[in-house]
PDB file of C-alpha atoms in Angstrom:
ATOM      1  CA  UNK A 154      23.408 -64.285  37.946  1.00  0.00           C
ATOM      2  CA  UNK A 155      20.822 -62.400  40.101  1.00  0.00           C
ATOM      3  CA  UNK A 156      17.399 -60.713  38.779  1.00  0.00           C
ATOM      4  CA  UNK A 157      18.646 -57.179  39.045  1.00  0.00           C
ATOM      5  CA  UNK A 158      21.258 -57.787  35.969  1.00  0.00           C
ATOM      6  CA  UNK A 159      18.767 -58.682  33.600  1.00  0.00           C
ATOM      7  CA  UNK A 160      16.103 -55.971  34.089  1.00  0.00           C
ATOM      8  CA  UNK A 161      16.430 -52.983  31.490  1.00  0.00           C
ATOM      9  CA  UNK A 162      15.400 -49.713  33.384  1.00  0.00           C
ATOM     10  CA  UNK A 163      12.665 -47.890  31.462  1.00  0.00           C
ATOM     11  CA  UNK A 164      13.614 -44.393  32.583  1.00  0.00           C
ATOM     12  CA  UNK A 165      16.309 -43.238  30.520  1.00  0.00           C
ATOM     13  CA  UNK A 166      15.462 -40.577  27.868  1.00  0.00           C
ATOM     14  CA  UNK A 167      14.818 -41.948  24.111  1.00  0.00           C
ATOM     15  CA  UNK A 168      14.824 -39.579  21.546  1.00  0.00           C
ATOM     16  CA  UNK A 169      12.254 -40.355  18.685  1.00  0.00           C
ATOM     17  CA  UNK A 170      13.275 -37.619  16.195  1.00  0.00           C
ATOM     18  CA  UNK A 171      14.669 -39.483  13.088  1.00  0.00           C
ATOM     19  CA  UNK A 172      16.660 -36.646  11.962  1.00  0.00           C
ATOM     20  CA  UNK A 173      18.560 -36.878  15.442  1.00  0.00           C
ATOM     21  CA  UNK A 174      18.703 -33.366  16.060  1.00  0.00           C
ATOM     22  CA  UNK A 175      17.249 -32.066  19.637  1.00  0.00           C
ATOM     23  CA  UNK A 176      13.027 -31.889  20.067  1.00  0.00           C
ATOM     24  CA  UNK A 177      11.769 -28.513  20.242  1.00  0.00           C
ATOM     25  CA  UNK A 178      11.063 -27.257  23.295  1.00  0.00           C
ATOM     26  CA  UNK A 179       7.861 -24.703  24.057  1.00  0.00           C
ATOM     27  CA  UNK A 180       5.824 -23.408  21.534  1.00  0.00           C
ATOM     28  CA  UNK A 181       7.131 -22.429  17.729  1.00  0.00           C
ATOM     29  CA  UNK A 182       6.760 -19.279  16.256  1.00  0.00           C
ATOM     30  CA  UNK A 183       5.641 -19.126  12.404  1.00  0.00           C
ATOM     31  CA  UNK A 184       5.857 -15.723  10.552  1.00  0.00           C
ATOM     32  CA  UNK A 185       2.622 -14.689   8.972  1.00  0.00           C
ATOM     33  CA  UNK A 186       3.650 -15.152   5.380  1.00  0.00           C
ATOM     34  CA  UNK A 187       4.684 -18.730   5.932  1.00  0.00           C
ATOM     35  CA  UNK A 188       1.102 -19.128   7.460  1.00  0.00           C
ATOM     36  CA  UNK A 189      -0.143 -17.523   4.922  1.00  0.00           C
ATOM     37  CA  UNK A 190       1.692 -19.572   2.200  1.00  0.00           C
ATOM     38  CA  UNK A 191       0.491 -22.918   4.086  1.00  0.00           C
ATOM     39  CA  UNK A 192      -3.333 -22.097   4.620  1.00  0.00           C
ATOM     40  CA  UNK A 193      -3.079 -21.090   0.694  1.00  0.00           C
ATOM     41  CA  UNK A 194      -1.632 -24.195   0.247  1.00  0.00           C
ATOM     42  CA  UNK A 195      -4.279 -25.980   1.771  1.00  0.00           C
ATOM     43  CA  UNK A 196      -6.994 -24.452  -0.059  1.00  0.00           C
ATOM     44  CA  UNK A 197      -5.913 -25.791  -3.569  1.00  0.00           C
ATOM     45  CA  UNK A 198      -8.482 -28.266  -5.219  1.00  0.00           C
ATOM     46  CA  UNK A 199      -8.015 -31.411  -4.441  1.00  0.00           C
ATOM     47  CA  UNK A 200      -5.382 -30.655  -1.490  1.00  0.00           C
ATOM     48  CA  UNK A 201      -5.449 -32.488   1.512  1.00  0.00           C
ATOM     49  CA  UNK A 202      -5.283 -30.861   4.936  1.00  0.00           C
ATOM     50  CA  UNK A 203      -3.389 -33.870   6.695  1.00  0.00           C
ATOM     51  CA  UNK A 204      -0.617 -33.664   4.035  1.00  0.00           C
ATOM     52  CA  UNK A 205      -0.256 -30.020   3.808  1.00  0.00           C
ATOM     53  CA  UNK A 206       0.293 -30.217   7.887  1.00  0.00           C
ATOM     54  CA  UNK A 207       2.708 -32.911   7.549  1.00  0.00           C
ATOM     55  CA  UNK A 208       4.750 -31.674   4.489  1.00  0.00           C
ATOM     56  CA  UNK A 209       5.329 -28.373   7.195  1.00  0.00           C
ATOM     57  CA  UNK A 210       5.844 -30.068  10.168  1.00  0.00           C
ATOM     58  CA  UNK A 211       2.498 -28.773  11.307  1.00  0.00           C
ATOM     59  CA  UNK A 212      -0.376 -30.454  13.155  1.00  0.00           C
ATOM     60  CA  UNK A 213      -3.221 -30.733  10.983  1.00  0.00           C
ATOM     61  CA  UNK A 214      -5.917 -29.130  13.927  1.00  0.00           C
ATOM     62  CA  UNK A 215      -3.230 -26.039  13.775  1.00  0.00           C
ATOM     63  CA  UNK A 216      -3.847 -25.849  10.530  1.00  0.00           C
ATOM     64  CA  UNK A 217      -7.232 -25.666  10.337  1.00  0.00           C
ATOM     65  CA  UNK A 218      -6.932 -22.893  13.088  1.00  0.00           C
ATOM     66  CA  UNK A 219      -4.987 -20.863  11.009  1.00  0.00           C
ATOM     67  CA  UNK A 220      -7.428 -20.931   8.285  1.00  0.00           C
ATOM     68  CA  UNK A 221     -10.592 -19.964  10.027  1.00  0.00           C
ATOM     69  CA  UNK A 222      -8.514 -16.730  11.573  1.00  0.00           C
ATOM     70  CA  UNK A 223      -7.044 -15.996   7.919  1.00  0.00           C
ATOM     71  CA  UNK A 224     -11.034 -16.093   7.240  1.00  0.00           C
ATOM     72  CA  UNK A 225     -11.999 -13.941   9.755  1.00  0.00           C
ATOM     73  CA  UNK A 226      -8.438 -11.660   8.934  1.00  0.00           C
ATOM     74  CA  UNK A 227     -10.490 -10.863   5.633  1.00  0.00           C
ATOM     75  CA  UNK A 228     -13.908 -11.104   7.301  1.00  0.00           C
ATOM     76  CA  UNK A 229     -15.339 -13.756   5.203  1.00  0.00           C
ATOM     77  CA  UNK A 230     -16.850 -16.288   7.202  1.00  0.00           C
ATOM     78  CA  UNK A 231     -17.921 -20.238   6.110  1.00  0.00           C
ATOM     79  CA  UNK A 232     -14.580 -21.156   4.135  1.00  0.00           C
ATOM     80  CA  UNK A 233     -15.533 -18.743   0.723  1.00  0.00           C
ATOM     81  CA  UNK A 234     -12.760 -16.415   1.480  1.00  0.00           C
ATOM     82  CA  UNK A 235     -10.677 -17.828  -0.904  1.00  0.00           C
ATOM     83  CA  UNK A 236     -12.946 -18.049  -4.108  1.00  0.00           C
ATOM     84  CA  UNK A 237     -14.669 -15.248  -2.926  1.00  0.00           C
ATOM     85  CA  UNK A 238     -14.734 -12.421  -6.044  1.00  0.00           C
ATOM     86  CA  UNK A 239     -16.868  -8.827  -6.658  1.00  0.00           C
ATOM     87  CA  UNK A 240     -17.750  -8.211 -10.210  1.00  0.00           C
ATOM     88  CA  UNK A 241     -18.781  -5.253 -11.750  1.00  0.00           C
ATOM     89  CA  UNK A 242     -23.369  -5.541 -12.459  1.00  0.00           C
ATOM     90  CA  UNK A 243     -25.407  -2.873 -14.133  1.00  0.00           C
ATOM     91  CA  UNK A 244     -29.216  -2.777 -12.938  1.00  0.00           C
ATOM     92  CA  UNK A 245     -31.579  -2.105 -15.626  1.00  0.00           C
ATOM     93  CA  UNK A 246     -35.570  -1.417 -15.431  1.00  0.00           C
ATOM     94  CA  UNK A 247     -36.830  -4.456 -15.827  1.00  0.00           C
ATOM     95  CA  UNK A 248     -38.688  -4.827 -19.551  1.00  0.00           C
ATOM     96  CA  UNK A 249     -42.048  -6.147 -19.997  1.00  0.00           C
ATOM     97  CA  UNK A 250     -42.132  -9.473 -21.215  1.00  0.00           C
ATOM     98  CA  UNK A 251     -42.845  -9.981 -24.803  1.00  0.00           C
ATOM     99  CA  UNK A 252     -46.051 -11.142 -25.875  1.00  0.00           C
ATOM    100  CA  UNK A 253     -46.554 -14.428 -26.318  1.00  0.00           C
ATOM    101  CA  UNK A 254     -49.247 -16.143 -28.756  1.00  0.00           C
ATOM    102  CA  UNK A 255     -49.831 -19.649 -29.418  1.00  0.00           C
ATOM    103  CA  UNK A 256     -51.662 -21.932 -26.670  1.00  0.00           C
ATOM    104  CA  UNK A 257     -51.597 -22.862 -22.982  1.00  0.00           C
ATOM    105  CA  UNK A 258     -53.163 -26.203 -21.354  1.00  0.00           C
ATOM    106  CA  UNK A 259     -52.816 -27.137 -18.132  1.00  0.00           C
ATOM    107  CA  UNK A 260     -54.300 -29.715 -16.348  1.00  0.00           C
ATOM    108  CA  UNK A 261     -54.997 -29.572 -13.108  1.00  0.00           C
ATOM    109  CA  UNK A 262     -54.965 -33.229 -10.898  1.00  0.00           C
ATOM    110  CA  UNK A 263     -57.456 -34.534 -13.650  1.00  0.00           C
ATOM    111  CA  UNK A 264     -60.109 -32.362 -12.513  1.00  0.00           C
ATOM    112  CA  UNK A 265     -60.016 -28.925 -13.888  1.00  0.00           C
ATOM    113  CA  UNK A 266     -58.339 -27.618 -17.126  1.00  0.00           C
ATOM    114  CA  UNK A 267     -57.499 -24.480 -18.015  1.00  0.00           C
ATOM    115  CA  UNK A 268     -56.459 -23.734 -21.814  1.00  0.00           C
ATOM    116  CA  UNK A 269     -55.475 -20.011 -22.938  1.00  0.00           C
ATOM    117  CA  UNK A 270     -55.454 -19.037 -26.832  1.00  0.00           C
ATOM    118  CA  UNK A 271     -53.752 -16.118 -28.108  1.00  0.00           C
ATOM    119  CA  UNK A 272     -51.947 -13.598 -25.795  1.00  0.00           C
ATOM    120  CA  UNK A 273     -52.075 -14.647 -22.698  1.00  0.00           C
ATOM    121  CA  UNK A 274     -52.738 -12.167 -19.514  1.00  0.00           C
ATOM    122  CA  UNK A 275     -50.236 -13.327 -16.871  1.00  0.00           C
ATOM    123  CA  UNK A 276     -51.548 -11.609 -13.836  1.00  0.00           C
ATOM    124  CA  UNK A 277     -55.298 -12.859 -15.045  1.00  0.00           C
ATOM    125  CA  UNK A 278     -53.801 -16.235 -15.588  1.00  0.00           C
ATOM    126  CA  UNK A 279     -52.398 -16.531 -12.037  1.00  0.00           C
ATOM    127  CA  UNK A 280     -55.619 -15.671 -10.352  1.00  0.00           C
ATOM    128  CA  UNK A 281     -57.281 -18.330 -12.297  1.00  0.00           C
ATOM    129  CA  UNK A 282     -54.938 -20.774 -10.864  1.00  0.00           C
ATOM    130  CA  UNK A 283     -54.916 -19.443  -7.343  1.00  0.00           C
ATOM    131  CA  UNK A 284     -58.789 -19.970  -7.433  1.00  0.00           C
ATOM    132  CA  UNK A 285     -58.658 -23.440  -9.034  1.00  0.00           C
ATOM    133  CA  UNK A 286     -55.765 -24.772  -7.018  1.00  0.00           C
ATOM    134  CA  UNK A 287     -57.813 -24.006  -3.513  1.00  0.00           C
TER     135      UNK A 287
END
């Protein structure tokens, strides 16, 4: 028996697909709503990326492509798009603050203390700080 018989050639074609069925060839096209439906997908608490991609037959880096454009689609930028919501607000004038009576101590590092009785000025109380905490 001579060398040459028992070598197995390396160059022949092997198909890896499980299902059998040919590889794809060149680049897949996926309709927007099915991109749409998978980057929603993807988003849900607790889902994971990797098996969102997989479940579609999708690479997982595609994936996350898809989702920053379908951020940028709705121009909302840093991953919020999704929980992203406007709500109706009302501004009011803003009220004075009721006053307050009772008593404030503060101490300051051990050194200085400043105590307050009654109704208490705010804006008078802040520059007493300002001045003590220099």
């Amino acid at each position: 028996m001579d060398d040459a018989s028992e070598q197995v050639s390396t160059c022949a074609l092997v198909d890896t697909n499980p299902s059998g069925t040919n590889a794809v060839v060149g680049r897949r096209r996926w309709p927007a709503e099915l991109k749409r439906r998978i980057v929603r997908e993807s988003r849900e608490p607790r889902a994971s990326v990797s098996i969102v991609a997989r479940r579609y037959d999708v690479n997982a880096n595609q994936l996350f492509r898809w989702r920053r454009e379908h951020e940028l689609s709705i121009g909302v930028a840093g991953g919020l798009a999704e929980q992203a919501r406007l709500v109706p607000v009302e501004v009011r004038a803003a009220m004075a603050p009721a006053p307050v009576n009772g008593t404030i101590e503060i101490e300051l590092s051990g050194s200085a203390r400043v105590r307050t009785i009654g109704r208490v000025d705010a804006d008078l109380l802040e520059r007493v700080l300002k001045v003590l905490l220099r």
